[in-house]
């Protein structure tokens, strides 16, 4: 399976200049080709394909005005035309809107190199038009013997440089099956609560980072749009804090999802769309919606790699108010009540009980199908509607 490995790197001044120039050329070529395709269609109802735009690129390089395009490596420019082709394919298939122009300020700065435009030897990556290899921070090893087929260089809004290497990863494959299954609840006090009783907290520093972010955002908001340098500085600061918060969060979610997938055959979560319906301000979860979707997508792609199953259950049933041991439903369970004791004598932690009910609902759905098999998880997961929660046999 092909897998992208992303690392931070520190370019020399010359490399940074070369890359910034390449990003500019990539954007220019993308925008020129988009304009040409749009015009051809609007004026002459002609469809311009990738090959035609590639011929245009050759012609553009010969004009005085665009001669500078010839100074950049041609591969990232060709890749930009391919990306535009993909954007149009999605548009024609009604999967996406009409392709948009890339903006100098707002669009992601990136350039994609294929094998003819880089050299990867003895763990050193050298890009076309460069003499020195990139100084990459190898925060984790590439799979043994891996050789990248595509390399993407990018710079984020906080000014950090990253390189992503697409490699064949032979270590990714189904794990030995296990009987273990777990239910995951988006807890009120904790990030996640597992049906095993374990509670996973927010990453350290999360609260402090959020306070800092809010302060930086207020500071930015006070700067008038015309304030040039000061405003740009404030914007950069916000971007830097944002990036740090997102990095820490992603790191935490990566660790949790890897562990859940390694330890369990089946992982049951609640469906986000339904969760949104339940949102009423008071029910603010410890995990944000953005973090939850990231959690879910990480979980789903890892489950696919390792032959595990992710089941998303709709939460129409009152999972907090239902005793996971005897199935008795309580009338009321105000939000401040964190633990309660059922008539059957079981004392429940509110969130753990909810996670257990989610697990039971998921397993019931799974059993209704053609038996529990690995690889049933599809991209996007499996959604199951349960009106009635399953009851455990006494
Ligand atoms: Zn009970």
PDB file of N, CA, C and O in Angstrom, residues 186 249 253 272-273 275-277 279 283-296:
ATOM      1  N   UNK A 186     -17.753  10.249  22.876  1.00  0.00           N
ATOM      2  CA  UNK A 186     -17.144  11.573  22.966  1.00  0.00           C
ATOM      3  C   UNK A 186     -17.576  12.145  24.312  1.00  0.00           C
ATOM      4  O   UNK A 186     -18.695  12.604  24.469  1.00  0.00           O
ATOM      5  N   UNK A 249      -2.806  18.202  18.622  1.00  0.00           N
ATOM      6  CA  UNK A 249      -4.043  17.453  18.571  1.00  0.00           C
ATOM      7  C   UNK A 249      -3.895  16.240  17.651  1.00  0.00           C
ATOM      8  O   UNK A 249      -4.272  15.134  17.994  1.00  0.00           O
ATOM      9  N   UNK A 253      -4.334  12.284  18.518  1.00  0.00           N
ATOM     10  CA  UNK A 253      -5.319  11.455  17.828  1.00  0.00           C
ATOM     11  C   UNK A 253      -4.648  10.287  17.102  1.00  0.00           C
ATOM     12  O   UNK A 253      -5.186   9.182  17.050  1.00  0.00           O
ATOM     13  N   UNK A 272     -21.304  11.270  13.751  1.00  0.00           N
ATOM     14  CA  UNK A 272     -21.158  12.706  13.997  1.00  0.00           C
ATOM     15  C   UNK A 272     -22.388  13.504  13.586  1.00  0.00           C
ATOM     16  O   UNK A 272     -22.821  14.404  14.286  1.00  0.00           O
ATOM     17  N   UNK A 273     -22.964  13.156  12.426  1.00  0.00           N
ATOM     18  CA  UNK A 273     -24.088  13.938  11.914  1.00  0.00           C
ATOM     19  C   UNK A 273     -25.250  13.923  12.892  1.00  0.00           C
ATOM     20  O   UNK A 273     -25.918  14.922  13.088  1.00  0.00           O
ATOM     21  N   UNK A 275     -24.867  13.348  16.110  1.00  0.00           N
ATOM     22  CA  UNK A 275     -24.389  14.051  17.277  1.00  0.00           C
ATOM     23  C   UNK A 275     -24.675  15.549  17.147  1.00  0.00           C
ATOM     24  O   UNK A 275     -25.026  16.215  18.099  1.00  0.00           O
ATOM     25  N   UNK A 276     -24.524  16.038  15.898  1.00  0.00           N
ATOM     26  CA  UNK A 276     -24.784  17.453  15.668  1.00  0.00           C
ATOM     27  C   UNK A 276     -26.229  17.818  15.945  1.00  0.00           C
ATOM     28  O   UNK A 276     -26.522  18.901  16.416  1.00  0.00           O
ATOM     29  N   UNK A 277     -27.135  16.879  15.625  1.00  0.00           N
ATOM     30  CA  UNK A 277     -28.549  17.132  15.865  1.00  0.00           C
ATOM     31  C   UNK A 277     -28.823  17.277  17.360  1.00  0.00           C
ATOM     32  O   UNK A 277     -29.714  17.989  17.773  1.00  0.00           O
ATOM     33  N   UNK A 279     -26.890  18.516  19.505  1.00  0.00           N
ATOM     34  CA  UNK A 279     -26.153  19.633  20.093  1.00  0.00           C
ATOM     35  C   UNK A 279     -27.120  20.699  20.601  1.00  0.00           C
ATOM     36  O   UNK A 279     -28.021  21.123  19.913  1.00  0.00           O
ATOM     37  N   UNK A 283     -24.721  20.633  25.937  1.00  0.00           N
ATOM     38  CA  UNK A 283     -24.103  19.339  25.714  1.00  0.00           C
ATOM     39  C   UNK A 283     -22.749  19.460  25.016  1.00  0.00           C
ATOM     40  O   UNK A 283     -22.409  18.651  24.187  1.00  0.00           O
ATOM     41  N   UNK A 284     -22.007  20.504  25.323  1.00  0.00           N
ATOM     42  CA  UNK A 284     -20.710  20.679  24.683  1.00  0.00           C
ATOM     43  C   UNK A 284     -19.760  19.565  25.103  1.00  0.00           C
ATOM     44  O   UNK A 284     -19.514  19.364  26.276  1.00  0.00           O
ATOM     45  N   UNK A 285     -19.256  18.852  24.120  1.00  0.00           N
ATOM     46  CA  UNK A 285     -18.338  17.756  24.401  1.00  0.00           C
ATOM     47  C   UNK A 285     -16.929  18.282  24.589  1.00  0.00           C
ATOM     48  O   UNK A 285     -16.591  19.355  24.118  1.00  0.00           O
ATOM     49  N   UNK A 286     -16.107  17.467  25.221  1.00  0.00           N
ATOM     50  CA  UNK A 286     -14.713  17.866  25.411  1.00  0.00           C
ATOM     51  C   UNK A 286     -13.962  17.864  24.079  1.00  0.00           C
ATOM     52  O   UNK A 286     -12.964  18.534  23.911  1.00  0.00           O
ATOM     53  N   UNK A 287     -14.460  17.086  23.117  1.00  0.00           N
ATOM     54  CA  UNK A 287     -13.799  17.017  21.812  1.00  0.00           C
ATOM     55  C   UNK A 287     -14.551  17.933  20.846  1.00  0.00           C
ATOM     56  O   UNK A 287     -15.778  17.960  20.840  1.00  0.00           O
ATOM     57  N   UNK A 288     -13.815  18.713  20.072  1.00  0.00           N
ATOM     58  CA  UNK A 288     -14.481  19.614  19.127  1.00  0.00           C
ATOM     59  C   UNK A 288     -14.943  18.808  17.916  1.00  0.00           C
ATOM     60  O   UNK A 288     -14.473  17.698  17.684  1.00  0.00           O
ATOM     61  N   UNK A 289     -15.852  19.372  17.144  1.00  0.00           N
ATOM     62  CA  UNK A 289     -16.334  18.670  15.955  1.00  0.00           C
ATOM     63  C   UNK A 289     -15.203  18.387  14.974  1.00  0.00           C
ATOM     64  O   UNK A 289     -15.132  17.327  14.373  1.00  0.00           O
ATOM     65  N   UNK A 290     -14.304  19.362  14.844  1.00  0.00           N
ATOM     66  CA  UNK A 290     -13.178  19.199  13.914  1.00  0.00           C
ATOM     67  C   UNK A 290     -12.294  18.034  14.362  1.00  0.00           C
ATOM     68  O   UNK A 290     -11.898  17.202  13.554  1.00  0.00           O
ATOM     69  N   UNK A 291     -12.022  17.978  15.668  1.00  0.00           N
ATOM     70  CA  UNK A 291     -11.172  16.908  16.182  1.00  0.00           C
ATOM     71  C   UNK A 291     -11.870  15.556  16.039  1.00  0.00           C
ATOM     72  O   UNK A 291     -11.243  14.547  15.743  1.00  0.00           O
ATOM     73  N   UNK A 292     -13.171  15.566  16.231  1.00  0.00           N
ATOM     74  CA  UNK A 292     -13.924  14.321  16.099  1.00  0.00           C
ATOM     75  C   UNK A 292     -13.866  13.804  14.669  1.00  0.00           C
ATOM     76  O   UNK A 292     -13.657  12.617  14.440  1.00  0.00           O
ATOM     77  N   UNK A 293     -14.042  14.659  13.673  1.00  0.00           N
ATOM     78  CA  UNK A 293     -13.966  14.152  12.292  1.00  0.00           C
ATOM     79  C   UNK A 293     -12.563  13.690  11.953  1.00  0.00           C
ATOM     80  O   UNK A 293     -12.398  12.736  11.208  1.00  0.00           O
ATOM     81  N   UNK A 294     -11.563  14.357  12.529  1.00  0.00           N
ATOM     82  CA  UNK A 294     -10.200  13.912  12.287  1.00  0.00           C
ATOM     83  C   UNK A 294      -9.984  12.530  12.920  1.00  0.00           C
ATOM     84  O   UNK A 294      -9.425  11.633  12.298  1.00  0.00           O
ATOM     85  N   UNK A 295     -10.489  12.382  14.133  1.00  0.00           N
ATOM     86  CA  UNK A 295     -10.410  11.108  14.844  1.00  0.00           C
ATOM     87  C   UNK A 295     -11.051  10.000  14.011  1.00  0.00           C
ATOM     88  O   UNK A 295     -10.475   8.949  13.784  1.00  0.00           O
ATOM     89  N   UNK A 296     -12.246  10.276  13.512  1.00  0.00           N
ATOM     90  CA  UNK A 296     -12.970   9.270  12.760  1.00  0.00           C
ATOM     91  C   UNK A 296     -12.239   8.890  11.474  1.00  0.00           C
ATOM     92  O   UNK A 296     -12.142   7.721  11.124  1.00  0.00           O
TER      93      UNK A 296
END
